[in-house]
mmCIF file of C-alpha atoms in Angstrom:
data_model
loop_
_atom_site.group_PDB
_atom_site.id
_atom_site.type_symbol
_atom_site.label_atom_id
_atom_site.label_comp_id
_atom_site.label_asym_id
_atom_site.label_seq_id
_atom_site.Cartn_x
_atom_site.Cartn_y
_atom_site.Cartn_z
ATOM 1 C CA MET A 1 155.425 117.182 181.951
ATOM 2 C CA ILE A 2 154.454 113.503 181.627
ATOM 3 C CA LYS A 3 154.877 111.621 184.861
ATOM 4 C CA ASN A 4 154.994 107.901 185.437
ATOM 5 C CA ASP A 5 152.193 105.982 187.135
ATOM 6 C CA TYR A 6 153.813 105.895 190.553
ATOM 7 C CA GLU A 7 154.295 109.651 190.659
ATOM 8 C CA LEU A 8 150.725 110.269 189.537
ATOM 9 C CA ILE A 9 149.331 107.794 192.061
ATOM 10 C CA TYR A 10 151.412 109.275 194.870
ATOM 11 C CA LEU A 11 150.315 112.786 193.912
ATOM 12 C CA TYR A 12 146.673 111.776 193.812
ATOM 13 C CA GLN A 13 146.845 109.908 197.126
ATOM 14 C CA THR A 14 148.389 112.901 198.849
ATOM 15 C CA THR A 15 146.522 115.791 197.201
ATOM 16 C CA LYS A 16 143.275 114.268 195.844
ATOM 17 C CA ASP A 17 143.606 116.673 192.921
ATOM 18 C CA GLU A 18 140.912 116.276 190.260
ATOM 19 C CA HIS A 19 143.309 117.318 187.499
ATOM 20 C CA ILE A 20 145.631 114.417 188.354
ATOM 21 C CA LEU A 21 142.677 112.041 188.424
ATOM 22 C CA ASN A 22 141.692 113.183 184.924
ATOM 23 C CA ILE A 23 145.244 112.567 183.698
ATOM 24 C CA ILE A 24 145.214 109.040 185.139
ATOM 25 C CA ILE A 25 141.788 108.241 183.694
ATOM 26 C CA GLU A 26 142.863 109.575 180.307
ATOM 27 C CA LYS A 27 146.005 107.465 180.488
ATOM 28 C CA TYR A 28 143.999 104.302 181.239
ATOM 29 C CA ARG A 29 141.170 105.017 178.787
ATOM 30 C CA PRO A 30 142.478 102.519 176.161
ATOM 31 C CA LEU A 31 142.724 99.790 178.807
ATOM 32 C CA ILE A 32 139.152 100.451 179.929
ATOM 33 C CA TRP A 33 137.755 100.355 176.398
ATOM 34 C CA LYS A 34 139.780 97.246 175.587
ATOM 35 C CA ASN A 35 138.108 95.450 178.480
ATOM 36 C CA ILE A 36 134.664 96.765 177.569
ATOM 37 C CA TYR A 37 135.001 95.379 174.040
ATOM 38 C CA ARG A 38 136.546 92.193 175.376
ATOM 39 C CA PHE A 39 133.354 91.464 177.318
ATOM 40 C CA TYR A 40 131.100 92.109 174.305
ATOM 41 C CA VAL A 41 129.147 94.739 176.171
ATOM 42 C CA GLU A 42 125.989 95.888 174.394
ATOM 43 C CA PRO A 43 126.375 99.340 172.820
ATOM 44 C CA LYS A 44 123.659 100.775 175.076
ATOM 45 C CA ASP A 45 125.580 99.657 178.190
ATOM 46 C CA ARG A 46 129.094 100.721 177.176
ATOM 47 C CA ASP A 47 128.895 104.159 178.769
ATOM 48 C CA ASP A 48 127.640 102.619 182.013
ATOM 49 C CA PHE A 49 130.570 100.206 182.039
ATOM 50 C CA TYR A 50 132.954 103.090 181.326
ATOM 51 C CA GLN A 51 131.546 105.107 184.223
ATOM 52 C CA GLU A 52 131.797 102.057 186.454
ATOM 53 C CA ALA A 53 135.444 101.686 185.412
ATOM 54 C CA CYS A 54 136.113 105.336 186.294
ATOM 55 C CA LEU A 55 134.537 104.869 189.725
ATOM 56 C CA LEU A 56 136.602 101.749 190.167
ATOM 57 C CA MET A 57 139.684 103.794 189.264
ATOM 58 C CA LEU A 58 138.914 106.103 192.187
ATOM 59 C CA ASP A 59 138.703 103.166 194.578
ATOM 60 C CA ALA A 60 141.834 101.569 193.140
ATOM 61 C CA LEU A 61 143.813 104.780 193.585
ATOM 62 C CA GLU A 62 142.711 105.018 197.210
ATOM 63 C CA VAL A 63 143.577 101.408 198.050
ATOM 64 C CA PHE A 64 146.686 100.816 195.940
ATOM 65 C CA ASP A 65 149.799 100.301 198.045
ATOM 66 C CA LEU A 66 153.014 101.505 196.403
ATOM 67 C CA SER A 67 155.193 99.481 198.768
ATOM 68 C CA ARG A 68 154.018 96.089 197.473
ATOM 69 C CA ASN A 69 156.144 96.206 194.301
ATOM 70 C CA LYS A 70 153.191 95.534 192.004
ATOM 71 C CA THR A 71 152.339 97.573 188.957
ATOM 72 C CA PHE A 72 149.210 99.641 189.136
ATOM 73 C CA THR A 73 148.278 98.636 185.592
ATOM 74 C CA LYS A 74 148.106 94.931 186.454
ATOM 75 C CA TYR A 75 146.304 95.656 189.714
ATOM 76 C CA TYR A 76 143.718 97.862 188.035
ATOM 77 C CA GLU A 77 143.258 95.453 185.126
ATOM 78 C CA LEU A 78 142.596 92.599 187.557
ATOM 79 C CA ILE A 79 139.968 94.439 189.587
ATOM 80 C CA LEU A 80 138.437 95.867 186.406
ATOM 81 C CA PHE A 81 138.179 92.361 184.946
ATOM 82 C CA ARG A 82 136.502 91.085 188.104
ATOM 83 C CA ARG A 83 134.079 94.008 188.249
ATOM 84 C CA PHE A 84 133.083 93.538 184.606
ATOM 85 C CA ILE A 85 132.434 89.847 185.258
ATOM 86 C CA HIS A 86 130.236 90.852 188.177
ATOM 87 C CA LEU A 87 128.376 93.446 186.087
ATOM 88 C CA LYS A 88 127.838 91.008 183.216
ATOM 89 C CA ASP A 89 126.419 88.448 185.659
ATOM 90 C CA LYS A 90 124.069 91.069 187.089
ATOM 91 C CA SER A 91 122.809 92.261 183.713
ATOM 92 C CA PRO A 92 119.569 90.690 182.523
ATOM 93 C CA LYS A 93 120.029 87.642 180.349
ATOM 94 C CA TYR A 94 116.763 88.026 178.486
ATOM 95 C CA ILE A 95 115.564 91.236 176.937
ATOM 96 C CA LEU A 96 111.854 91.715 176.508
ATOM 97 C CA TYR A 97 110.977 93.701 173.439
ATOM 98 C CA ASP A 98 107.801 95.722 173.282
ATOM 99 C CA LYS A 99 105.339 94.152 170.927
ATOM 100 C CA ALA A 100 102.151 95.949 170.050
ATOM 101 C CA GLU A 101 100.056 92.855 170.613
ATOM 102 C CA LEU A 102 101.412 92.479 174.154
ATOM 103 C CA ILE A 103 100.639 96.017 175.261
ATOM 104 C CA GLU A 104 97.247 95.943 176.929
ATOM 105 C CA SER A 105 96.172 99.399 175.762
ATOM 106 C CA SER A 106 96.741 98.508 172.105
ATOM 107 C CA TYR A 107 95.086 95.113 172.434
ATOM 108 C CA THR A 108 91.464 94.884 171.410
ATOM 109 C CA PRO A 109 90.031 91.439 171.987
ATOM 110 C CA SER A 110 88.065 89.905 169.170
ATOM 111 C CA PHE A 111 84.811 88.843 170.778
ATOM 112 C CA ASP A 112 83.678 87.233 167.532
ATOM 113 C CA ALA A 113 86.616 84.853 167.771
ATOM 114 C CA ILE A 114 85.719 84.067 171.389
ATOM 115 C CA ASP A 115 82.091 83.394 170.421
ATOM 116 C CA LYS A 116 83.239 81.128 167.603
ATOM 117 C CA LEU A 117 85.582 79.428 170.048
ATOM 118 C CA GLU A 118 82.681 78.710 172.399
ATOM 119 C CA GLU A 119 80.517 77.402 169.556
ATOM 120 C CA GLY A 120 83.258 75.244 168.048
ATOM 121 C CA PHE A 121 83.582 73.150 171.183
ATOM 122 C CA HIS A 122 80.705 71.348 172.788
ATOM 123 C CA LEU A 123 80.510 73.064 176.142
ATOM 124 C CA THR A 124 77.675 72.633 178.587
ATOM 125 C CA ALA A 125 75.693 75.676 179.729
ATOM 126 C CA PHE A 126 77.598 75.694 183.025
ATOM 127 C CA GLU A 127 80.950 75.451 181.202
ATOM 128 C CA LYS A 128 79.932 78.323 178.877
ATOM 129 C CA ASP A 129 79.150 80.487 181.903
ATOM 130 C CA VAL A 130 82.480 79.605 183.516
ATOM 131 C CA PHE A 131 84.279 80.173 180.187
ATOM 132 C CA LYS A 132 82.774 83.638 179.819
ATOM 133 C CA LEU A 133 83.516 84.662 183.400
ATOM 134 C CA PHE A 134 87.002 83.149 183.642
ATOM 135 C CA PHE A 135 88.510 83.661 180.181
ATOM 136 C CA THR A 136 86.602 86.680 178.878
ATOM 137 C CA ASP A 137 85.838 88.689 182.029
ATOM 138 C CA LYS A 138 89.029 87.548 183.822
ATOM 139 C CA MET A 139 87.271 86.870 187.111
ATOM 140 C CA THR A 140 88.957 84.825 189.809
ATOM 141 C CA GLN A 141 87.751 81.340 190.642
ATOM 142 C CA ASP A 142 86.444 82.518 194.023
ATOM 143 C CA ASN A 143 84.379 85.297 192.444
ATOM 144 C CA ILE A 144 83.003 82.917 189.814
ATOM 145 C CA ALA A 145 81.954 80.508 192.571
ATOM 146 C CA LYS A 146 80.149 83.321 194.396
ATOM 147 C CA THR A 147 78.536 84.624 191.200
ATOM 148 C CA LEU A 148 77.262 81.239 190.054
ATOM 149 C CA ASP A 149 76.549 80.082 193.624
ATOM 150 C CA LYS A 150 78.618 76.937 193.126
ATOM 151 C CA ASP A 151 81.384 75.192 195.019
ATOM 152 C CA ILE A 152 84.934 76.287 194.103
ATOM 153 C CA LYS A 153 85.811 72.662 193.385
ATOM 154 C CA SER A 154 83.159 72.493 190.648
ATOM 155 C CA ILE A 155 84.497 75.750 189.142
ATOM 156 C CA LYS A 156 88.036 74.344 189.062
ATOM 157 C CA ASN A 157 86.773 71.132 187.482
ATOM 158 C CA ALA A 158 84.820 73.094 184.865
ATOM 159 C CA ILE A 159 87.910 75.161 183.991
ATOM 160 C CA TYR A 160 89.905 71.952 183.664
ATOM 161 C CA ARG A 161 87.263 70.413 181.363
ATOM 162 C CA ILE A 162 87.175 73.578 179.246
ATOM 163 C CA LYS A 163 90.965 73.566 178.894
ATOM 164 C CA VAL A 164 90.929 69.911 177.899
ATOM 165 C CA LYS A 165 88.209 70.492 175.301
ATOM 166 C CA ILE A 166 89.950 73.563 173.897
ATOM 167 C CA GLN A 167 93.419 72.050 174.413
ATOM 168 C CA ILE A 168 95.026 75.160 175.890
#
């Protein structure tokens, strides 16, 4: 008992039967997957796009007007195309991969390298103190100024001089 699209749509709009909805979704499954592959969707996102297409099918069935003399296939393909464009625009453009050296818990700073770094450049005693507090201890400029009992302007200038000497 295969029915055409118009009969299925009319039946769904009048009865809201889940069985009819499953028939319609199964009938349009190739169209959905064609559009998913057409947009080069990442394999991890394909199921999400498929679910979005099924939800869109529900909305399309509710809104579709049989009296307009348009085919449901073209109507659904158009709104599916637009939704996929919207979803692709919303998806993140850059993917950050976990790297062991970027995870703070796995990172162990090499203090020997920092000591060698301080020795390799000719820093004044004040600059060495600022270097240790700012780069090693990660203190803010305000806290460094309070700790060393100096003006914040001199701390900023010292950080600038250190960066110039180290060429960061």
